[in-house]
Amino acid sequence: MTELSNTTQPHCVVIGIGPGTGAACARKFSNEGYRVSIISRSDERLTAFAKDIPNTMPYRADLADSENYRAVLERIVHEQGVPQVVIHNATQATFGTYTEIPLEKFNRNFTVNTTALLVTAQVFGPMMAAQGQGSIVVTGNTAALRGKPSYVGWAPTKAAQRILAEALARELGPQGIHVAYVIIDAAIDMPFARRRRQDWADEDFAKPDDLASEIYRVAQQPKSAWSFLVELRPFKENW
Amino acid sequence: MTELSNTTQPHCVVIGIGPGTGAACARKFSNEGYRVSIISRSDERLTAFAKDIPNTMPYRADLADSENYRAVLERIVHEQGVPQVVIHNATQATFGTYTEIPLEKFNRNFTVNTTALLVTAQVFGPMMAAQGQGSIVVTGNTAALRGKPSYVGWAPTKAAQRILAEALARELGPQGIHVAYVIIDAAIDMPFARRRRQDWADEDFAKPDDLASEIYRVAQQPKSAWSFLVELRPFKENW
Amino acid sequence: MTELSNTTQPHCVVIGIGPGTGAACARKFSNEGYRVSIISRSDERLTAFAKDIPNTMPYRADLADSENYRAVLERIVHEQGVPQVVIHNATQATFGTYTEIPLEKFNRNFTVNTTALLVTAQVFGPMMAAQGQGSIVVTGNTAALRGKPSYVGWAPTKAAQRILAEALARELGPQGIHVAYVIIDAAIDMPFARRRRQDWADEDFAKPDDLASEIYRVAQQPKSAWSFLVELRPFKENW
Amino acid sequence: MTELSNTTQPHCVVIGIGPGTGAACARKFSNEGYRVSIISRSDERLTAFAKDIPNTMPYRADLADSENYRAVLERIVHEQGVPQVVIHNATQATFGTYTEIPLEKFNRNFTVNTTALLVTAQVFGPMMAAQGQGSIVVTGNTAALRGKPSYVGWAPTKAAQRILAEALARELGPQGIHVAYVIIDAAIDMPFARRRRQDWADEDFAKPDDLASEIYRVAQQPKSAWSFLVELRPFKENW
């Protein structure tokens, strides 16, 4: 099903590209010499980022539709080759307390946050394992570690994602594939976060470029010193 | 929507009744003077347990069908009154490594293990809170804490269930409703477990009656000393 | 070295008896038919509690002096017999940030909080194991789980105590001795706590009698369903 | 008390230098342009490493003697200036089950593993904070996370060290000082480890140079994306 690309540039897939961590990762891997397949469900975003970041190839996919998503991943492999690095960054959240969460949104959040990661692994895992190397880095946040009332519609699905990543890490690790889960314990410096926290200082926010550098670095860890759970927070963060 | 029952016996709902923990809980609460509504998707099980355990009322429900399940819970309230104690014990698992798990089973496991608990909370939580007291005890196992390869189809959904329970505990606790999550770190003494572990000694298994006694006790903890996460394991368990 | 007592009453040792959890435990075990050896470094406290609580035998010991402490435990065994239950409740704290903690107090806190538990285990563990049953319940708090700046002089020693208890649980469990660690995540209802939190409601405090009931219950868990880590908090506690 | 060094090379202090992680860290920081003060209680080791690794300055200290250790750290500051990076790598262990651990060794392990880190922080913390930047990286292993029977003399002191580091991270972080705790979940590739595991493959061991690269990288993390707890394990490690 796969064709090797005729280029020697390594290939990175960034799943879920928005103005924060996703775009910064695409830019970082591009700067480091990777061709970068970027995935979003928004054509507008894809067009803008593909124009803005060199060596990116846009792919539209809806992670809430697992079969559509699987087909897009397979098309990426067909057109761009097996990736050396996958950044799984897409997430979907619903906020509110337990009486307010519609079941269909709860289930959709699981499909986007957890089932999609299983699809990512099912498509790329065996191919990467056949090559004996590669990295899958999943981004999460503290919701993956604990449940608080207003996060009831989101935290369970991120916890599920984290535990899925852990099972994948244990399965794929001995096959040479590094799976890591990065907990970003911070408000990420993005326009909407700035609007909601107008009294915050600049240094209170995690910078997407810094996060992307750390994610890049995790993806490059030597095989004798891998991290699975990685926590990243700004120096002033209260934790 | 609710009618108070004309009895003074307290009411317990046991969700998911099989030959292990569920039946032992029903029997324990029955012995302690509770009327017990028991839920299973198997008419055969319901008939057998309703005959065997005094003061049990059988209700058939399929937790994979959230709307059916919600309707059954509402019927229980209508017919039996608001419960004082809810034991959420149903679980659905699929075993195999990540390439073997069909997405529909992965999603169904989430619906049964996690979404159903949200339904349980949405139906009973506000009613119990209105009465200012009550307990919801959810049963899990170590899969709720970690991901291992062959548990990839199950552990994520149990982790999601645990984190959902934690969010519920933080929301409902201050309203007087005790939510607890019991991690049974053991092989439970049931016929199929015995068949798979024929070289084990009797004392290597967790006894359903002992588990039920502990679950009963958790449900009775005084309001100034509640546990959320409760771990139970036999004295010889390796952990 | 040990003499069996000529009584059939079971024997409990409460290490660290003050006006909160320790006294409540002594009272609870006394009420349940135990003879209770109580240990404090304060003669005044010992005299008062021995007078107030039936079936208690006072023993003065300074846990900061490990050899003195060991000798007192051996005397208790000689005079009262091997205990069925040990409640290890003594603790010593120093508050302040890292520049303020004198090393001698830091080391003394370790001796009292951690080394003394090792002494407790070294004296009672083999004797209890020879009888094939018994419980050692250690009390802690959230400082055993995390380090915060003003707890820098205390939290490391409680974390050490918890991990020591865990190692003991894994060693002694298969020998029939139940070791548990109870995290009291609360302000305990005692005069000094009330004075410091005059705006708190009565129900915001954990009641020593409720804590003692839970500790008693942990000590009585059946061998097929033991807890190691037990968390107790009032229903309104923010966690 | 401190004199700024007249060099523009940054200064790193490596506490605890042996043939594994410590020497590899000294070599890595030396290669990256640091002057490196190295601390050991062995004159032989100090002489050998100071000869072998460029830009290293040997300091003899016994971490079991806190006042001696404090004086040596103060002398380092006097002679070499305030460090930008501190690698706290010294550890002392005693193996055996709970009845076999002499109290004096248990207490000494605490002094070396935990109290010495408090001394390190007390000496360097305020000076580094005055400069508004710096990193303190502490090395540990899975004993810092859990207690197992044969680690009863060591794990409690490493858990204490980890929780001390956490309290320091929360205190010093907002002052611009990055404190991290690196859990090396591996057998490190050293002669004695090779001798004990002669049937292991080369890739089963964590390579000191890889660990040192990761530790170097943690010490260089940007201020908006710091890790506290860092886990490192070889790709084939069973966890």
Short mmCIF file of C-alpha atoms in Angstrom, two decimals, chain B residues 166 169-170 173-177 186 203 205-208 210-211 213-214 217-218 220-239, chain C residues 166 169-170 173-177 186 203 205-208 210-211 213-214 217-218 220-239:
data_model
loop_
_atom_site.label_atom_id
_atom_site.label_comp_id
_atom_site.label_asym_id
_atom_site.label_seq_id
_atom_site.Cartn_x
_atom_site.Cartn_y
_atom_site.Cartn_z
CA GLU B 166 -13.14 11.86 39.76
CA ALA B 169 -16.74 13.19 42.92
CA ARG B 170 -15.51 16.78 42.93
CA GLY B 173 -19.10 15.73 46.95
CA PRO B 174 -19.88 19.21 48.22
CA GLN B 175 -23.57 18.42 47.50
CA GLY B 176 -23.35 15.50 49.92
CA ILE B 177 -23.07 12.71 47.34
CA ALA B 186 -6.91 -9.07 41.59
CA GLU B 203 -6.25 -17.59 48.64
CA PHE B 205 -8.28 -14.99 44.37
CA ALA B 206 -10.28 -12.02 45.64
CA LYS B 207 -13.54 -13.28 47.09
CA PRO B 208 -16.63 -11.52 45.71
CA ASP B 210 -15.16 -9.72 50.61
CA LEU B 211 -15.17 -7.21 47.77
CA SER B 213 -18.31 -6.04 52.05
CA GLU B 214 -15.65 -3.45 51.28
CA ARG B 217 -18.41 -0.17 53.72
CA VAL B 218 -17.21 2.52 51.31
CA GLN B 220 -21.36 3.87 54.36
CA GLN B 221 -18.32 6.05 55.11
CA PRO B 222 -19.13 9.03 57.31
CA LYS B 223 -19.21 12.40 55.55
CA SER B 224 -16.10 13.64 57.31
CA ALA B 225 -13.95 10.74 56.10
CA TRP B 226 -14.64 9.73 52.53
CA SER B 227 -12.36 7.85 50.17
CA PHE B 228 -12.39 8.48 46.44
CA LEU B 229 -9.84 6.02 45.06
CA VAL B 230 -9.99 2.68 46.86
CA GLU B 231 -7.64 -0.18 45.99
CA LEU B 232 -8.46 -3.74 46.99
CA ARG B 233 -6.16 -6.70 46.49
CA PRO B 234 -5.67 -10.15 48.07
CA PHE B 235 -2.83 -10.41 50.56
CA LYS B 236 -0.75 -12.53 48.20
CA GLU B 237 -1.23 -10.34 45.14
CA ASN B 238 1.97 -9.23 43.45
CA TRP B 239 1.81 -5.45 42.87
CA GLU C 166 4.81 0.37 50.54
CA ALA C 169 3.39 -3.94 52.58
CA ARG C 170 4.93 -5.87 49.70
CA GLY C 173 1.62 -8.93 52.82
CA PRO C 174 2.38 -12.44 51.58
CA GLN C 175 3.25 -13.33 55.20
CA GLY C 176 -0.29 -12.38 56.23
CA ILE C 177 0.49 -8.95 57.71
CA ALA C 186 -8.09 17.33 55.63
CA GLU C 203 -18.42 20.12 58.57
CA PHE C 205 -13.14 19.44 59.49
CA ALA C 206 -12.41 15.72 59.53
CA LYS C 207 -13.71 14.26 62.79
CA PRO C 208 -11.14 12.19 64.69
CA ASP C 210 -14.68 9.17 61.96
CA LEU C 211 -11.03 8.82 61.02
CA SER C 213 -13.55 4.29 62.60
CA GLU C 214 -12.08 4.15 59.11
CA ARG C 217 -12.07 -0.77 59.51
CA VAL C 218 -8.90 -0.86 57.42
CA GLN C 220 -10.13 -5.42 59.91
CA GLN C 221 -10.23 -5.82 56.11
CA PRO C 222 -10.52 -9.46 55.01
CA LYS C 223 -7.35 -10.98 53.60
CA SER C 224 -8.77 -11.25 50.10
CA ALA C 225 -9.54 -7.51 49.88
CA TRP C 226 -6.85 -5.34 51.42
CA SER C 227 -6.17 -1.68 50.68
CA PHE C 228 -2.68 -0.24 50.83
CA LEU C 229 -3.13 3.46 50.07
CA VAL C 230 -6.28 4.83 51.68
CA GLU C 231 -7.36 8.44 51.23
CA LEU C 232 -9.82 10.06 53.62
CA ARG C 233 -11.25 13.54 53.22
CA PRO C 234 -14.35 15.41 54.34
CA PHE C 235 -17.12 15.72 51.78
CA LYS C 236 -16.51 19.47 51.34
CA GLU C 237 -12.73 19.23 51.01
CA ASN C 238 -11.31 20.86 47.90
CA TRP C 239 -8.94 18.40 46.21
#
